[in-house]
PDB file of C-alpha atoms and ligand atoms in Angstrom:
ATOM      1  CA  MET A  63     180.645 165.512 197.907  1.00  0.00           C
ATOM      2  CA  GLN A  64     180.041 162.474 200.085  1.00  0.00           C
ATOM      3  CA  ILE A  65     177.640 159.488 199.515  1.00  0.00           C
ATOM      4  CA  ALA A  66     176.361 157.936 202.764  1.00  0.00           C
ATOM      5  CA  VAL A  67     175.690 154.002 202.467  1.00  0.00           C
ATOM      6  CA  LEU A  68     173.289 152.394 204.909  1.00  0.00           C
ATOM      7  CA  ALA A  69     175.633 149.833 206.447  1.00  0.00           C
ATOM      8  CA  LEU A  70     173.278 147.732 208.764  1.00  0.00           C
ATOM      9  CA  GLN A  71     173.038 144.654 206.817  1.00  0.00           C
ATOM     10  CA  GLY A  72     173.555 143.471 203.228  1.00  0.00           C
ATOM     11  CA  ASP A  73     175.891 144.499 200.265  1.00  0.00           C
ATOM     12  CA  PHE A  74     176.818 148.029 201.297  1.00  0.00           C
ATOM     13  CA  ALA A  75     180.586 147.429 200.640  1.00  0.00           C
ATOM     14  CA  GLU A  76     179.816 146.576 196.889  1.00  0.00           C
ATOM     15  CA  HIS A  77     178.143 149.949 196.432  1.00  0.00           C
ATOM     16  CA  GLU A  78     181.055 151.698 198.253  1.00  0.00           C
ATOM     17  CA  LYS A  79     183.451 150.056 195.956  1.00  0.00           C
ATOM     18  CA  ILE A  80     181.564 151.356 193.084  1.00  0.00           C
ATOM     19  CA  PHE A  81     181.656 154.978 194.308  1.00  0.00           C
ATOM     20  CA  HIS A  82     185.310 154.624 195.181  1.00  0.00           C
ATOM     21  CA  SER A  83     185.929 153.645 191.781  1.00  0.00           C
ATOM     22  CA  LEU A  84     184.318 156.857 190.410  1.00  0.00           C
ATOM     23  CA  ASN A  85     186.594 158.654 193.273  1.00  0.00           C
ATOM     24  CA  ILE A  86     183.491 159.424 195.258  1.00  0.00           C
ATOM     25  CA  PRO A  87     184.146 159.231 198.950  1.00  0.00           C
ATOM     26  CA  THR A  88     181.464 157.366 201.057  1.00  0.00           C
ATOM     27  CA  CYS A  89     180.591 157.095 204.777  1.00  0.00           C
ATOM     28  CA  GLN A  90     178.705 154.247 206.478  1.00  0.00           C
ATOM     29  CA  LEU A  91     175.395 154.761 208.532  1.00  0.00           C
ATOM     30  CA  ARG A  92     175.491 152.312 211.221  1.00  0.00           C
ATOM     31  CA  GLN A  93     173.990 154.193 214.149  1.00  0.00           C
ATOM     32  CA  LYS A  94     171.789 157.121 214.824  1.00  0.00           C
ATOM     33  CA  SER A  95     174.831 159.442 215.509  1.00  0.00           C
ATOM     34  CA  ASP A  96     176.040 158.714 212.048  1.00  0.00           C
ATOM     35  CA  LEU A  97     173.027 160.691 210.635  1.00  0.00           C
ATOM     36  CA  THR A  98     174.870 163.870 211.743  1.00  0.00           C
ATOM     37  CA  LYS A  99     177.759 163.185 209.181  1.00  0.00           C
ATOM     38  CA  ASP A 100     177.785 165.362 206.184  1.00  0.00           C
ATOM     39  CA  PHE A 101     176.423 163.586 203.259  1.00  0.00           C
ATOM     40  CA  ASP A 102     174.692 164.465 199.976  1.00  0.00           C
ATOM     41  CA  ALA A 103     172.901 161.336 199.123  1.00  0.00           C
ATOM     42  CA  LEU A 104     172.118 157.972 200.476  1.00  0.00           C
ATOM     43  CA  ILE A 105     172.264 154.281 199.266  1.00  0.00           C
ATOM     44  CA  LEU A 106     169.901 151.687 200.380  1.00  0.00           C
ATOM     45  CA  PRO A 107     171.624 148.335 199.553  1.00  0.00           C
ATOM     46  CA  GLY A 108     170.344 144.953 198.821  1.00  0.00           C
ATOM     47  CA  GLY A 109     170.227 142.355 201.531  1.00  0.00           C
ATOM     48  CA  GLU A 110     167.039 141.287 203.553  1.00  0.00           C
ATOM     49  CA  SER A 111     164.514 144.065 204.055  1.00  0.00           C
ATOM     50  CA  THR A 112     162.773 142.701 206.962  1.00  0.00           C
ATOM     51  CA  VAL A 113     166.206 142.833 208.985  1.00  0.00           C
ATOM     52  CA  GLN A 114     167.156 146.253 207.632  1.00  0.00           C
ATOM     53  CA  GLY A 115     163.670 147.562 208.601  1.00  0.00           C
ATOM     54  CA  LYS A 116     163.912 146.113 212.020  1.00  0.00           C
ATOM     55  CA  LEU A 117     167.371 147.470 212.550  1.00  0.00           C
ATOM     56  CA  LEU A 118     166.396 150.965 211.407  1.00  0.00           C
ATOM     57  CA  ARG A 119     163.589 150.941 214.105  1.00  0.00           C
ATOM     58  CA  ASP A 120     165.712 149.317 216.684  1.00  0.00           C
ATOM     59  CA  LEU A 121     168.461 151.780 216.271  1.00  0.00           C
ATOM     60  CA  ASP A 122     165.996 154.667 216.219  1.00  0.00           C
ATOM     61  CA  MET A 123     167.189 155.721 212.675  1.00  0.00           C
ATOM     62  CA  PHE A 124     163.945 155.342 211.023  1.00  0.00           C
ATOM     63  CA  ASP A 125     162.224 158.777 211.439  1.00  0.00           C
ATOM     64  CA  ALA A 126     165.324 160.893 210.829  1.00  0.00           C
ATOM     65  CA  LEU A 127     166.095 158.954 207.668  1.00  0.00           C
ATOM     66  CA  ARG A 128     162.460 159.049 206.386  1.00  0.00           C
ATOM     67  CA  SER A 129     162.266 162.741 206.900  1.00  0.00           C
ATOM     68  CA  ARG A 130     165.577 163.344 205.198  1.00  0.00           C
ATOM     69  CA  ILE A 131     164.281 161.384 202.053  1.00  0.00           C
ATOM     70  CA  MET A 132     160.907 163.257 202.234  1.00  0.00           C
ATOM     71  CA  ASN A 133     162.927 166.592 202.289  1.00  0.00           C
ATOM     72  CA  GLY A 134     164.666 165.753 199.110  1.00  0.00           C
ATOM     73  CA  LEU A 135     167.759 163.746 199.930  1.00  0.00           C
ATOM     74  CA  PRO A 136     168.800 161.746 196.682  1.00  0.00           C
ATOM     75  CA  VAL A 137     168.559 158.115 197.397  1.00  0.00           C
ATOM     76  CA  MET A 138     169.423 155.161 195.338  1.00  0.00           C
ATOM     77  CA  ALA A 139     167.924 151.760 196.400  1.00  0.00           C
ATOM     78  CA  THR A 140     168.603 148.358 195.196  1.00  0.00           C
ATOM     79  CA  CYS A 141     166.577 145.242 195.883  1.00  0.00           C
ATOM     80  CA  ALA A 142     165.584 145.200 199.594  1.00  0.00           C
ATOM     81  CA  GLY A 143     166.387 148.811 199.621  1.00  0.00           C
ATOM     82  CA  THR A 144     163.525 149.172 197.163  1.00  0.00           C
ATOM     83  CA  ILE A 145     161.264 147.165 199.451  1.00  0.00           C
ATOM     84  CA  LEU A 146     162.281 149.618 202.329  1.00  0.00           C
ATOM     85  CA  LEU A 147     161.144 152.712 200.074  1.00  0.00           C
ATOM     86  CA  ALA A 148     157.871 151.004 198.833  1.00  0.00           C
ATOM     87  CA  ARG A 149     154.746 152.433 199.865  1.00  0.00           C
ATOM     88  CA  GLN A 150     153.078 149.043 199.792  1.00  0.00           C
ATOM     89  CA  ILE A 151     154.305 145.460 199.995  1.00  0.00           C
ATOM     90  CA  LEU A 152     151.670 143.182 198.607  1.00  0.00           C
ATOM     91  CA  ASP A 153     150.632 140.342 200.785  1.00  0.00           C
ATOM     92  CA  ASP A 154     152.075 142.034 203.675  1.00  0.00           C
ATOM     93  CA  THR A 155     150.792 144.650 205.948  1.00  0.00           C
ATOM     94  CA  THR A 156     154.373 145.975 206.692  1.00  0.00           C
ATOM     95  CA  VAL A 157     155.391 149.225 205.482  1.00  0.00           C
ATOM     96  CA  HIS A 158     158.899 150.510 205.931  1.00  0.00           C
ATOM     97  CA  LEU A 159     160.009 154.045 204.856  1.00  0.00           C
ATOM     98  CA  GLY A 160     157.096 154.066 202.499  1.00  0.00           C
ATOM     99  CA  THR A 161     158.308 157.244 200.714  1.00  0.00           C
ATOM    100  CA  LEU A 162     158.146 155.943 197.107  1.00  0.00           C
ATOM    101  CA  GLY A 163     154.843 155.419 195.150  1.00  0.00           C
ATOM    102  CA  ILE A 164     155.033 151.753 194.100  1.00  0.00           C
ATOM    103  CA  SER A 165     153.834 148.376 195.280  1.00  0.00           C
ATOM    104  CA  VAL A 166     156.161 145.514 195.397  1.00  0.00           C
ATOM    105  CA  ARG A 167     155.900 141.864 195.836  1.00  0.00           C
ATOM    106  CA  ARG A 168     158.776 140.284 197.708  1.00  0.00           C
ATOM    107  CA  ASN A 169     160.721 137.271 196.198  1.00  0.00           C
ATOM    108  CA  ALA A 170     158.480 137.462 193.043  1.00  0.00           C
ATOM    109  CA  TYR A 171     160.292 135.313 190.782  1.00  0.00           C
ATOM    110  CA  GLY A 172     159.672 131.841 190.942  1.00  0.00           C
ATOM    111  CA  ARG A 173     162.104 129.356 192.593  1.00  0.00           C
ATOM    112  CA  GLN A 174     163.961 128.484 189.530  1.00  0.00           C
ATOM    113  CA  LEU A 175     164.279 132.004 188.513  1.00  0.00           C
ATOM    114  CA  SER A 176     165.041 133.217 191.971  1.00  0.00           C
ATOM    115  CA  SER A 177     168.555 134.305 191.060  1.00  0.00           C
ATOM    116  CA  PHE A 178     169.603 135.081 187.472  1.00  0.00           C
ATOM    117  CA  HIS A 179     171.913 137.523 185.428  1.00  0.00           C
ATOM    118  CA  THR A 180     170.884 139.572 182.493  1.00  0.00           C
ATOM    119  CA  LYS A 181     171.703 142.652 180.567  1.00  0.00           C
ATOM    120  CA  GLY A 182     169.202 145.350 179.806  1.00  0.00           C
ATOM    121  CA  THR A 183     168.566 148.981 179.112  1.00  0.00           C
ATOM    122  CA  PHE A 184     168.488 151.429 182.005  1.00  0.00           C
ATOM    123  CA  ALA A 185     167.277 155.078 181.215  1.00  0.00           C
ATOM    124  CA  GLY A 186     168.303 154.561 177.628  1.00  0.00           C
ATOM    125  CA  ILE A 187     171.689 153.303 178.599  1.00  0.00           C
ATOM    126  CA  LYS A 188     172.186 149.897 176.957  1.00  0.00           C
ATOM    127  CA  ASP A 189     173.880 146.605 177.923  1.00  0.00           C
ATOM    128  CA  ILE A 190     173.788 147.313 181.717  1.00  0.00           C
ATOM    129  CA  PRO A 191     174.495 144.119 183.739  1.00  0.00           C
ATOM    130  CA  MET A 192     171.425 143.284 186.048  1.00  0.00           C
ATOM    131  CA  SER A 193     171.757 140.557 188.707  1.00  0.00           C
ATOM    132  CA  PHE A 194     168.521 139.554 190.127  1.00  0.00           C
ATOM    133  CA  ILE A 195     168.876 137.779 193.547  1.00  0.00           C
ATOM    134  CA  ARG A 196     165.691 136.652 195.156  1.00  0.00           C
ATOM    135  CA  ALA A 197     164.438 140.171 193.561  1.00  0.00           C
ATOM    136  CA  PRO A 198     161.056 141.708 194.391  1.00  0.00           C
ATOM    137  CA  GLN A 199     158.736 142.875 191.513  1.00  0.00           C
ATOM    138  CA  ILE A 200     157.300 146.290 191.226  1.00  0.00           C
ATOM    139  CA  GLU A 201     153.613 145.550 190.197  1.00  0.00           C
ATOM    140  CA  PHE A 202     152.053 149.131 190.460  1.00  0.00           C
ATOM    141  CA  CYS A 203     153.427 152.652 190.296  1.00  0.00           C
ATOM    142  CA  LEU A 204     151.541 155.617 191.184  1.00  0.00           C
ATOM    143  CA  PRO A 205     151.397 158.820 188.826  1.00  0.00           C
ATOM    144  CA  GLY A 206     154.598 160.816 189.226  1.00  0.00           C
ATOM    145  CA  THR A 207     156.756 157.551 188.932  1.00  0.00           C
ATOM    146  CA  GLU A 208     158.913 157.127 185.844  1.00  0.00           C
ATOM    147  CA  VAL A 209     159.879 153.654 184.823  1.00  0.00           C
ATOM    148  CA  LEU A 210     163.506 153.501 183.896  1.00  0.00           C
ATOM    149  CA  ALA A 211     163.983 149.772 183.126  1.00  0.00           C
ATOM    150  CA  GLU A 212     161.989 146.601 182.297  1.00  0.00           C
ATOM    151  CA  HIS A 213     162.862 142.962 182.071  1.00  0.00           C
ATOM    152  CA  GLU A 214     160.283 140.742 180.092  1.00  0.00           C
ATOM    153  CA  GLY A 215     157.472 142.967 180.756  1.00  0.00           C
ATOM    154  CA  ARG A 216     158.191 143.532 184.480  1.00  0.00           C
ATOM    155  CA  ILE A 217     159.315 146.801 185.859  1.00  0.00           C
ATOM    156  CA  THR A 218     162.784 146.744 187.259  1.00  0.00           C
ATOM    157  CA  ALA A 219     163.574 150.306 187.846  1.00  0.00           C
ATOM    158  CA  VAL A 220     161.772 153.580 188.654  1.00  0.00           C
ATOM    159  CA  ARG A 221     162.478 157.079 189.680  1.00  0.00           C
ATOM    160  CA  GLN A 222     160.254 159.381 191.537  1.00  0.00           C
ATOM    161  CA  GLY A 223     161.945 162.847 191.939  1.00  0.00           C
ATOM    162  CA  ASN A 224     164.775 162.359 194.447  1.00  0.00           C
ATOM    163  CA  GLN A 225     164.300 158.603 194.647  1.00  0.00           C
ATOM    164  CA  LEU A 226     165.789 156.032 192.236  1.00  0.00           C
ATOM    165  CA  ALA A 227     164.932 152.446 193.030  1.00  0.00           C
ATOM    166  CA  MET A 228     165.672 149.077 191.097  1.00  0.00           C
ATOM    167  CA  THR A 229     164.855 145.292 191.818  1.00  0.00           C
ATOM    168  CA  PHE A 230     168.225 144.160 190.651  1.00  0.00           C
ATOM    169  CA  HIS A 231     171.734 144.730 191.766  1.00  0.00           C
ATOM    170  CA  PRO A 232     173.998 147.040 189.545  1.00  0.00           C
ATOM    171  CA  GLU A 233     176.630 147.270 192.022  1.00  0.00           C
ATOM    172  CA  LEU A 234     177.866 143.455 191.730  1.00  0.00           C
ATOM    173  CA  GLY A 235     180.128 143.958 188.812  1.00  0.00           C
ATOM    174  CA  VAL A 236     182.492 146.699 187.670  1.00  0.00           C
ATOM    175  CA  ASP A 237     179.899 148.753 185.487  1.00  0.00           C
ATOM    176  CA  CYS A 238     179.421 152.009 187.124  1.00  0.00           C
ATOM    177  CA  ARG A 239     177.056 153.706 184.784  1.00  0.00           C
ATOM    178  CA  ILE A 240     173.983 153.494 186.972  1.00  0.00           C
ATOM    179  CA  ALA A 241     175.937 155.221 189.864  1.00  0.00           C
ATOM    180  CA  GLU A 242     177.069 157.726 187.249  1.00  0.00           C
ATOM    181  CA  TYR A 243     173.570 158.558 186.274  1.00  0.00           C
ATOM    182  CA  PHE A 244     172.458 159.031 189.839  1.00  0.00           C
ATOM    183  CA  LEU A 245     175.325 161.425 190.437  1.00  0.00           C
ATOM    184  CA  LYS A 246     174.686 163.143 187.241  1.00  0.00           C
ATOM    185  CA  GLU A 247     171.013 163.283 187.058  1.00  0.00           C
ATOM    186  CA  MET A 248     169.917 163.379 190.706  1.00  0.00           C
ATOM    187  CA  LEU A 249     172.629 165.413 192.813  1.00  0.00           C
TER     188      LEU A 249
HETATM  189  N1  LIG B1083     164.440 138.922 199.119  1.00  0.00           N
HETATM  190  C1  LIG B1083     165.143 140.043 199.943  1.00  0.00           C
HETATM  191  C2  LIG B1083     163.986 140.770 200.703  1.00  0.00           C
HETATM  192  O1  LIG B1083     162.828 140.631 200.391  1.00  0.00           O
HETATM  193  C3  LIG B1083     165.667 140.886 198.853  1.00  0.00           C
HETATM  194  C4  LIG B1083     166.877 140.309 198.131  1.00  0.00           C
HETATM  195  C5  LIG B1083     168.007 141.125 197.884  1.00  0.00           C
HETATM  196  O2  LIG B1083     168.181 142.338 198.296  1.00  0.00           O
HETATM  197  N2  LIG B1083     168.864 140.673 196.862  1.00  0.00           N
HETATM  198  O3  LIG B1083     164.069 141.764 201.466  1.00  0.00           O
END
């Protein structure tokens, strides 16, 4: 088994570290030819969604990646990655991959709260460390989207079939349980 990590920008190395700690090999997707590598799942890391979206298009990786996801490739997205998957970005006409039935608002937490750390329940798994860094908010979900986590009434993680997306970063510490959930439930 091998997990591909989109490595154009953002915190892809932290995701790789988590999978390595579970003895799961990873490969990096940096250019179009990397898409021919043999991988079973995809990670879309946090970072800056506008930069990642532009690079995906400039490097001509966009269509191939989108059709792999549409065809059932398991994908786990955090923060900016969630914005890439969203079908709608509120107050913005941009849509990136648009494969996931959610509407998101970028940088939705006020200035004072723009970054914070908490613990919460994810898919029934308790005390998961969750770092929010200029996080988006998931404001609407289409039917068929399951809510897996919430923080103070705001949706923070969803799953729709082969797509798992969250607005926080589970990859910044040493807790591997969300990666384990992804491997166990979605691959
Ligand atoms: N604010 C970033 C964006 O809009 C996301 C931040 C993150 O990934 N930590 O893309």
